[in-house]
Amino acid sequence: MTHTLKAAVLAVAATLTLAACGDKTPADKVLTKVNGNVISTDTLDWLIKEQVPAGTPVDDSLRLRARDHLVQRAVLLEAARTAKLDQQADIKMRMEYVRDEQLVNAYIKDWLAKNPVTDEKVKAEFDKRIAEAGDTEFKARHILVEKEEDAKALIEKLKKGGKFADLAKASKDPGSAATGGDLGWARPGTFVPEFAEALKGLEKGKFTETPVKSQFGYHVILLEDVRKIAPPPIESIKPQLQQSLQQEALAAYIKDLVAKAKVEDSKPAEPKAAASQ
């Protein structure tokens, strides 16, 4: 049994119990007994289904390793109970939390299965994102400085024939300074709003004659080229769109459940007044 499998099963130990020896487990369902406690074949089958990757051959060797793991788990579980660890308040709370977490996760999985994202919703989200991203890419360079007067000084040097790539070596942007401020091809939406708006307002081959202020400082931007691009095939990003829409729907559902719930917080205890001296 792998370490991952062992850790995963121990993590949900609170959710599984050993059946007492007797007529509760049919004879044909008894895998083995450990100190009189039954480990059923159903438990073995569940363990393999839950933890073994899909497509892995389930042969006698694998079933034997799984059986040995369950035996080890059983003796450890009995030892823990004999030591009364299951009676310690923090351990009991952890066991209850893990048990409930399993139920919550099962409910979420069931809810997602019953509320699938339709192809229509995926198409609508795809169209929305494509419209927001636009069909144009810009090839730009920029120089980032901390002070507006420094940006203005750079603009004056450019007007006098200064080389943008040379001046950009002093840029405060470590990602582009070494390459003359080159930002490569990108859609405006990949930049902060102030930068994007300035970029879209430039003519090809021109630079901004007024410093562009953003959260990072002051930019001088040069637009080198513009090109139209085709959107990616919807199938290439369909799984990501489905996952994103599922998570949004789930978050909205949980938010609605919380809004409808009667949540009553207890007020914290008032601090006692200090005794007068």
mmCIF file of C-alpha atoms in Angstrom:
data_model
loop_
_atom_site.group_PDB
_atom_site.id
_atom_site.type_symbol
_atom_site.label_atom_id
_atom_site.label_comp_id
_atom_site.label_asym_id
_atom_site.label_seq_id
_atom_site.Cartn_x
_atom_site.Cartn_y
_atom_site.Cartn_z
ATOM 1 C CA MET A 1 0.000 0.000 0.000
ATOM 2 C CA THR A 2 1.483 3.335 -1.014
ATOM 3 C CA HIS A 3 2.183 6.154 1.430
ATOM 4 C CA THR A 4 -0.413 8.327 -0.352
ATOM 5 C CA LEU A 5 -3.064 5.661 -0.023
ATOM 6 C CA LYS A 6 -2.188 5.096 3.613
ATOM 7 C CA ALA A 7 -2.357 8.801 4.431
ATOM 8 C CA ALA A 8 -5.628 9.248 2.586
ATOM 9 C CA VAL A 9 -7.335 6.427 4.405
ATOM 10 C CA LEU A 10 -6.021 7.487 7.802
ATOM 11 C CA ALA A 11 -7.387 10.965 7.112
ATOM 12 C CA VAL A 12 -10.901 9.541 6.924
ATOM 13 C CA ALA A 13 -10.477 7.039 9.725
ATOM 14 C CA ALA A 14 -13.261 8.699 11.647
ATOM 15 C CA THR A 15 -15.724 7.847 8.896
ATOM 16 C CA LEU A 16 -15.170 4.096 8.954
ATOM 17 C CA THR A 17 -15.927 1.714 11.794
ATOM 18 C CA LEU A 18 -15.255 -1.949 12.202
ATOM 19 C CA ALA A 19 -18.311 -4.119 12.570
ATOM 20 C CA ALA A 20 -18.478 -6.240 15.700
ATOM 21 C CA CYS A 21 -18.125 -9.958 15.137
ATOM 22 C CA GLY A 22 -21.551 -11.561 14.865
ATOM 23 C CA ASP A 23 -24.360 -11.923 12.409
ATOM 24 C CA LYS A 24 -24.310 -8.253 11.248
ATOM 25 C CA THR A 25 -21.938 -9.078 8.399
ATOM 26 C CA PRO A 26 -22.921 -11.996 6.160
ATOM 27 C CA ALA A 27 -20.322 -14.748 6.054
ATOM 28 C CA ASP A 28 -19.692 -14.222 2.353
ATOM 29 C CA LYS A 29 -18.901 -10.561 3.045
ATOM 30 C CA VAL A 30 -16.259 -11.225 5.719
ATOM 31 C CA LEU A 31 -12.768 -10.534 4.435
ATOM 32 C CA THR A 32 -10.961 -11.137 7.710
ATOM 33 C CA LYS A 33 -11.313 -10.619 11.453
ATOM 34 C CA VAL A 34 -8.922 -8.674 13.654
ATOM 35 C CA ASN A 35 -9.291 -9.401 17.370
ATOM 36 C CA GLY A 36 -12.871 -10.389 16.677
ATOM 37 C CA ASN A 37 -13.725 -7.290 14.635
ATOM 38 C CA VAL A 38 -14.814 -7.843 11.061
ATOM 39 C CA ILE A 39 -13.263 -6.203 8.015
ATOM 40 C CA SER A 40 -15.699 -6.723 5.173
ATOM 41 C CA THR A 41 -15.068 -7.315 1.499
ATOM 42 C CA ASP A 42 -17.220 -4.226 0.881
ATOM 43 C CA THR A 43 -14.646 -2.131 2.775
ATOM 44 C CA LEU A 44 -11.848 -3.623 0.679
ATOM 45 C CA ASP A 45 -13.722 -2.933 -2.553
ATOM 46 C CA TRP A 46 -14.495 0.624 -1.451
ATOM 47 C CA LEU A 47 -10.862 1.262 -0.555
ATOM 48 C CA ILE A 48 -9.611 0.081 -3.940
ATOM 49 C CA LYS A 49 -12.275 2.032 -5.842
ATOM 50 C CA GLU A 50 -11.616 5.189 -3.817
ATOM 51 C CA GLN A 51 -7.841 5.223 -3.828
ATOM 52 C CA VAL A 52 -6.484 3.233 -6.766
ATOM 53 C CA PRO A 53 -6.141 5.294 -9.982
ATOM 54 C CA ALA A 54 -8.604 4.438 -12.721
ATOM 55 C CA GLY A 55 -7.227 1.940 -15.204
ATOM 56 C CA THR A 56 -4.901 0.266 -12.697
ATOM 57 C CA PRO A 57 -5.261 -3.535 -12.908
ATOM 58 C CA VAL A 58 -6.865 -4.866 -9.726
ATOM 59 C CA ASP A 59 -5.150 -8.223 -9.312
ATOM 60 C CA ASP A 60 -4.665 -10.530 -6.342
ATOM 61 C CA SER A 61 -1.425 -8.780 -5.389
ATOM 62 C CA LEU A 62 -3.155 -5.391 -5.145
ATOM 63 C CA ARG A 63 -6.061 -6.825 -3.173
ATOM 64 C CA LEU A 64 -3.602 -8.490 -0.783
ATOM 65 C CA ARG A 65 -1.754 -5.213 -0.201
ATOM 66 C CA ALA A 66 -5.066 -3.472 0.407
ATOM 67 C CA ARG A 67 -6.106 -6.216 2.831
ATOM 68 C CA ASP A 68 -2.798 -5.916 4.724
ATOM 69 C CA HIS A 69 -3.270 -2.175 4.975
ATOM 70 C CA LEU A 70 -6.760 -2.603 6.439
ATOM 71 C CA VAL A 71 -5.404 -5.090 8.998
ATOM 72 C CA GLN A 72 -2.685 -2.618 10.028
ATOM 73 C CA ARG A 73 -5.259 0.130 10.237
ATOM 74 C CA ALA A 74 -7.527 -2.057 12.373
ATOM 75 C CA VAL A 75 -4.860 -2.830 14.975
ATOM 76 C CA LEU A 76 -3.790 0.819 15.097
ATOM 77 C CA LEU A 77 -7.401 1.912 15.488
ATOM 78 C CA GLU A 78 -7.910 -0.535 18.336
ATOM 79 C CA ALA A 79 -4.679 0.613 19.992
ATOM 80 C CA ALA A 80 -5.784 4.231 19.718
ATOM 81 C CA ARG A 81 -9.139 3.415 21.320
ATOM 82 C CA THR A 82 -7.466 1.385 24.055
ATOM 83 C CA ALA A 83 -5.327 4.443 24.785
ATOM 84 C CA LYS A 84 -8.614 6.412 24.953
ATOM 85 C CA LEU A 85 -7.390 8.900 22.373
ATOM 86 C CA ASP A 86 -10.875 8.918 20.888
ATOM 87 C CA GLN A 87 -12.095 10.383 24.204
ATOM 88 C CA GLN A 88 -9.811 13.412 24.055
ATOM 89 C CA ALA A 89 -11.764 16.564 23.277
ATOM 90 C CA ASP A 90 -9.518 17.811 20.465
ATOM 91 C CA ILE A 91 -9.351 14.375 18.807
ATOM 92 C CA LYS A 92 -13.130 13.948 19.033
ATOM 93 C CA MET A 93 -13.621 17.364 17.468
ATOM 94 C CA ARG A 94 -11.210 16.561 14.666
ATOM 95 C CA MET A 95 -12.941 13.239 13.977
ATOM 96 C CA GLU A 96 -16.337 14.933 13.886
ATOM 97 C CA TYR A 97 -15.031 17.654 11.600
ATOM 98 C CA VAL A 98 -13.472 15.166 9.166
ATOM 99 C CA ARG A 99 -16.666 13.077 9.158
ATOM 100 C CA ASP A 100 -18.803 16.127 8.396
ATOM 101 C CA GLU A 101 -16.306 17.346 5.797
ATOM 102 C CA GLN A 102 -16.727 14.073 3.923
ATOM 103 C CA LEU A 103 -20.499 14.581 3.908
ATOM 104 C CA VAL A 104 -20.134 18.192 2.739
ATOM 105 C CA ASN A 105 -17.809 17.147 -0.084
ATOM 106 C CA ALA A 106 -20.223 14.394 -1.112
ATOM 107 C CA TYR A 107 -23.083 16.908 -1.189
ATOM 108 C CA ILE A 108 -21.081 19.357 -3.302
ATOM 109 C CA LYS A 109 -20.173 16.587 -5.743
ATOM 110 C CA ASP A 110 -23.833 15.552 -5.936
ATOM 111 C CA TRP A 111 -24.980 19.171 -6.431
ATOM 112 C CA LEU A 112 -22.486 19.742 -9.229
ATOM 113 C CA ALA A 113 -23.622 16.536 -10.951
ATOM 114 C CA LYS A 114 -27.246 17.656 -10.763
ATOM 115 C CA ASN A 115 -26.466 21.192 -11.934
ATOM 116 C CA PRO A 116 -24.191 20.769 -14.954
ATOM 117 C CA VAL A 117 -22.977 23.687 -17.023
ATOM 118 C CA THR A 118 -24.791 23.624 -20.338
ATOM 119 C CA ASP A 119 -23.125 24.120 -23.707
ATOM 120 C CA GLU A 120 -25.237 27.263 -24.118
ATOM 121 C CA LYS A 121 -23.751 28.779 -20.962
ATOM 122 C CA VAL A 122 -20.239 27.859 -22.062
ATOM 123 C CA LYS A 123 -20.821 29.480 -25.469
ATOM 124 C CA ALA A 124 -22.211 32.645 -23.853
ATOM 125 C CA GLU A 125 -19.219 32.878 -21.515
ATOM 126 C CA PHE A 126 -16.835 32.258 -24.412
ATOM 127 C CA ASP A 127 -18.417 35.024 -26.489
ATOM 128 C CA LYS A 128 -18.312 37.401 -23.518
ATOM 129 C CA ARG A 129 -14.625 36.801 -22.859
ATOM 130 C CA ILE A 130 -13.698 37.107 -26.519
ATOM 131 C CA ALA A 131 -15.568 40.421 -26.720
ATOM 132 C CA GLU A 132 -13.817 41.702 -23.597
ATOM 133 C CA ALA A 133 -10.392 40.589 -24.823
ATOM 134 C CA GLY A 134 -10.889 42.080 -28.265
ATOM 135 C CA ASP A 135 -9.515 40.889 -31.596
ATOM 136 C CA THR A 136 -6.426 43.090 -31.676
ATOM 137 C CA GLU A 137 -2.947 42.564 -30.296
ATOM 138 C CA PHE A 138 -0.436 45.346 -29.707
ATOM 139 C CA LYS A 139 3.362 45.128 -29.783
ATOM 140 C CA ALA A 140 4.631 47.724 -27.355
ATOM 141 C CA ARG A 141 7.586 48.922 -25.332
ATOM 142 C CA HIS A 142 7.509 50.965 -22.158
ATOM 143 C CA ILE A 143 9.724 52.717 -19.657
ATOM 144 C CA LEU A 144 8.633 52.787 -16.040
ATOM 145 C CA VAL A 145 9.895 55.443 -13.601
ATOM 146 C CA GLU A 146 8.848 56.510 -10.116
ATOM 147 C CA LYS A 147 8.464 60.259 -10.659
ATOM 148 C CA GLU A 148 6.417 62.203 -13.216
ATOM 149 C CA GLU A 149 9.247 64.643 -13.882
ATOM 150 C CA ASP A 150 11.523 61.723 -14.799
ATOM 151 C CA ALA A 151 8.934 60.487 -17.312
ATOM 152 C CA LYS A 152 8.641 63.973 -18.792
ATOM 153 C CA ALA A 153 12.415 64.169 -19.141
ATOM 154 C CA LEU A 154 12.424 60.861 -21.019
ATOM 155 C CA ILE A 155 9.709 62.120 -23.369
ATOM 156 C CA GLU A 156 11.803 65.192 -24.167
ATOM 157 C CA LYS A 157 14.810 62.982 -24.972
ATOM 158 C CA LEU A 158 12.645 60.873 -27.280
ATOM 159 C CA LYS A 159 11.395 63.979 -29.055
ATOM 160 C CA LYS A 160 15.007 64.939 -29.685
ATOM 161 C CA GLY A 161 15.744 61.591 -31.312
ATOM 162 C CA GLY A 162 16.689 59.441 -28.334
ATOM 163 C CA LYS A 163 16.488 55.671 -28.857
ATOM 164 C CA PHE A 164 13.593 54.188 -26.913
ATOM 165 C CA ALA A 165 15.360 50.861 -26.373
ATOM 166 C CA ASP A 166 18.449 52.602 -24.982
ATOM 167 C CA LEU A 167 16.454 54.821 -22.602
ATOM 168 C CA ALA A 168 14.405 51.813 -21.449
ATOM 169 C CA LYS A 169 17.494 50.244 -19.889
ATOM 170 C CA ALA A 170 16.917 52.568 -16.921
ATOM 171 C CA SER A 171 13.312 51.367 -16.547
ATOM 172 C CA LYS A 172 12.136 50.251 -13.099
ATOM 173 C CA ASP A 173 10.388 47.264 -14.707
ATOM 174 C CA PRO A 174 12.881 44.397 -14.234
ATOM 175 C CA GLY A 175 10.969 42.194 -16.645
ATOM 176 C CA SER A 176 11.478 44.423 -19.662
ATOM 177 C CA ALA A 177 14.361 46.786 -18.918
ATOM 178 C CA ALA A 178 16.992 44.319 -20.159
ATOM 179 C CA THR A 179 15.174 43.980 -23.493
ATOM 180 C CA GLY A 180 14.737 47.682 -24.175
ATOM 181 C CA GLY A 181 11.281 47.827 -22.622
ATOM 182 C CA ASP A 182 9.894 45.204 -25.003
ATOM 183 C CA LEU A 183 6.519 43.815 -23.864
ATOM 184 C CA GLY A 184 5.972 41.584 -26.882
ATOM 185 C CA TRP A 185 2.551 41.003 -28.415
ATOM 186 C CA ALA A 186 -0.390 41.284 -26.016
ATOM 187 C CA ARG A 187 -4.025 42.273 -25.814
ATOM 188 C CA PRO A 188 -4.811 45.495 -23.937
ATOM 189 C CA GLY A 189 -6.725 43.546 -21.299
ATOM 190 C CA THR A 190 -3.476 42.051 -20.004
ATOM 191 C CA PHE A 191 -2.348 45.483 -18.795
ATOM 192 C CA VAL A 192 -3.648 47.728 -16.016
ATOM 193 C CA PRO A 193 -6.548 49.940 -17.243
ATOM 194 C CA GLU A 194 -4.580 53.203 -17.470
ATOM 195 C CA PHE A 195 -1.853 51.548 -19.520
ATOM 196 C CA ALA A 196 -4.377 49.781 -21.777
ATOM 197 C CA GLU A 197 -6.312 52.962 -22.534
ATOM 198 C CA ALA A 198 -3.147 54.876 -23.406
ATOM 199 C CA LEU A 199 -1.939 52.031 -25.607
ATOM 200 C CA LYS A 200 -5.207 51.853 -27.565
ATOM 201 C CA GLY A 201 -5.071 55.610 -28.145
ATOM 202 C CA LEU A 202 -1.648 55.545 -29.800
ATOM 203 C CA GLU A 203 -0.856 55.482 -33.498
ATOM 204 C CA LYS A 204 1.556 52.865 -34.768
ATOM 205 C CA GLY A 205 5.135 54.071 -34.312
ATOM 206 C CA LYS A 206 4.183 56.806 -31.819
ATOM 207 C CA PHE A 207 4.912 57.149 -28.107
ATOM 208 C CA THR A 208 2.906 58.797 -25.337
ATOM 209 C CA GLU A 209 3.763 62.481 -25.026
ATOM 210 C CA THR A 210 2.210 62.661 -21.565
ATOM 211 C CA PRO A 211 3.318 60.364 -18.716
ATOM 212 C CA VAL A 212 0.819 57.583 -18.013
ATOM 213 C CA LYS A 213 0.258 57.119 -14.295
ATOM 214 C CA SER A 214 -0.591 53.681 -12.865
ATOM 215 C CA GLN A 215 -0.262 51.903 -9.543
ATOM 216 C CA PHE A 216 3.320 51.050 -10.498
ATOM 217 C CA GLY A 217 4.532 54.561 -11.283
ATOM 218 C CA TYR A 218 4.769 56.583 -14.496
ATOM 219 C CA HIS A 219 4.997 54.981 -17.936
ATOM 220 C CA VAL A 220 6.246 56.175 -21.292
ATOM 221 C CA ILE A 221 4.745 53.859 -23.917
ATOM 222 C CA LEU A 222 5.758 53.185 -27.516
ATOM 223 C CA LEU A 223 3.374 51.353 -29.868
ATOM 224 C CA GLU A 224 5.429 49.439 -32.416
ATOM 225 C CA ASP A 225 2.811 47.411 -34.257
ATOM 226 C CA VAL A 226 -0.805 46.239 -34.313
ATOM 227 C CA ARG A 227 -2.362 43.057 -35.676
ATOM 228 C CA LYS A 228 -5.718 41.315 -35.816
ATOM 229 C CA ILE A 229 -5.953 37.861 -34.267
ATOM 230 C CA ALA A 230 -8.465 35.059 -34.540
ATOM 231 C CA PRO A 231 -10.091 33.797 -31.329
ATOM 232 C CA PRO A 232 -9.035 30.352 -30.099
ATOM 233 C CA PRO A 233 -11.358 27.423 -30.866
ATOM 234 C CA ILE A 234 -13.975 27.139 -28.151
ATOM 235 C CA GLU A 235 -13.122 23.459 -27.657
ATOM 236 C CA SER A 236 -9.568 24.365 -26.662
ATOM 237 C CA ILE A 237 -10.756 26.246 -23.560
ATOM 238 C CA LYS A 238 -14.118 24.568 -22.955
ATOM 239 C CA PRO A 239 -12.932 22.551 -19.900
ATOM 240 C CA GLN A 240 -11.560 25.709 -18.231
ATOM 241 C CA LEU A 241 -14.765 27.602 -18.969
ATOM 242 C CA GLN A 242 -16.896 24.770 -17.592
ATOM 243 C CA GLN A 243 -14.833 24.605 -14.396
ATOM 244 C CA SER A 244 -14.948 28.369 -13.939
ATOM 245 C CA LEU A 245 -18.722 28.511 -14.459
ATOM 246 C CA GLN A 246 -19.240 25.558 -12.123
ATOM 247 C CA GLN A 247 -17.248 27.243 -9.374
ATOM 248 C CA GLU A 248 -19.148 30.498 -9.861
ATOM 249 C CA ALA A 249 -22.488 28.679 -9.715
ATOM 250 C CA LEU A 250 -21.450 26.742 -6.618
ATOM 251 C CA ALA A 251 -20.223 29.893 -4.871
ATOM 252 C CA ALA A 252 -23.526 31.642 -5.658
ATOM 253 C CA TYR A 253 -25.501 28.649 -4.364
ATOM 254 C CA ILE A 254 -23.527 28.521 -1.107
ATOM 255 C CA LYS A 255 -23.877 32.288 -0.691
ATOM 256 C CA ASP A 256 -27.651 31.937 -1.123
ATOM 257 C CA LEU A 257 -27.789 29.112 1.440
ATOM 258 C CA VAL A 258 -25.889 31.233 3.953
ATOM 259 C CA ALA A 259 -28.151 34.232 3.274
ATOM 260 C CA LYS A 260 -31.233 32.127 3.986
ATOM 261 C CA ALA A 261 -29.772 30.497 7.083
ATOM 262 C CA LYS A 262 -30.469 31.754 10.580
ATOM 263 C CA VAL A 263 -26.978 32.595 11.798
ATOM 264 C CA GLU A 264 -26.780 33.769 15.389
ATOM 265 C CA ASP A 265 -23.393 34.887 16.652
ATOM 266 C CA SER A 266 -22.882 35.077 20.379
ATOM 267 C CA LYS A 267 -21.580 38.380 21.652
ATOM 268 C CA PRO A 268 -18.095 38.150 23.113
ATOM 269 C CA ALA A 269 -17.941 38.364 26.884
ATOM 270 C CA GLU A 270 -17.589 41.897 28.161
ATOM 271 C CA PRO A 271 -14.175 42.492 29.729
ATOM 272 C CA LYS A 272 -14.324 42.926 33.462
ATOM 273 C CA ALA A 273 -13.523 46.379 34.792
ATOM 274 C CA ALA A 274 -10.134 46.622 36.445
ATOM 275 C CA ALA A 275 -10.348 46.738 40.233
ATOM 276 C CA SER A 276 -9.668 50.183 41.608
ATOM 277 C CA GLN A 277 -6.519 50.546 43.603
#
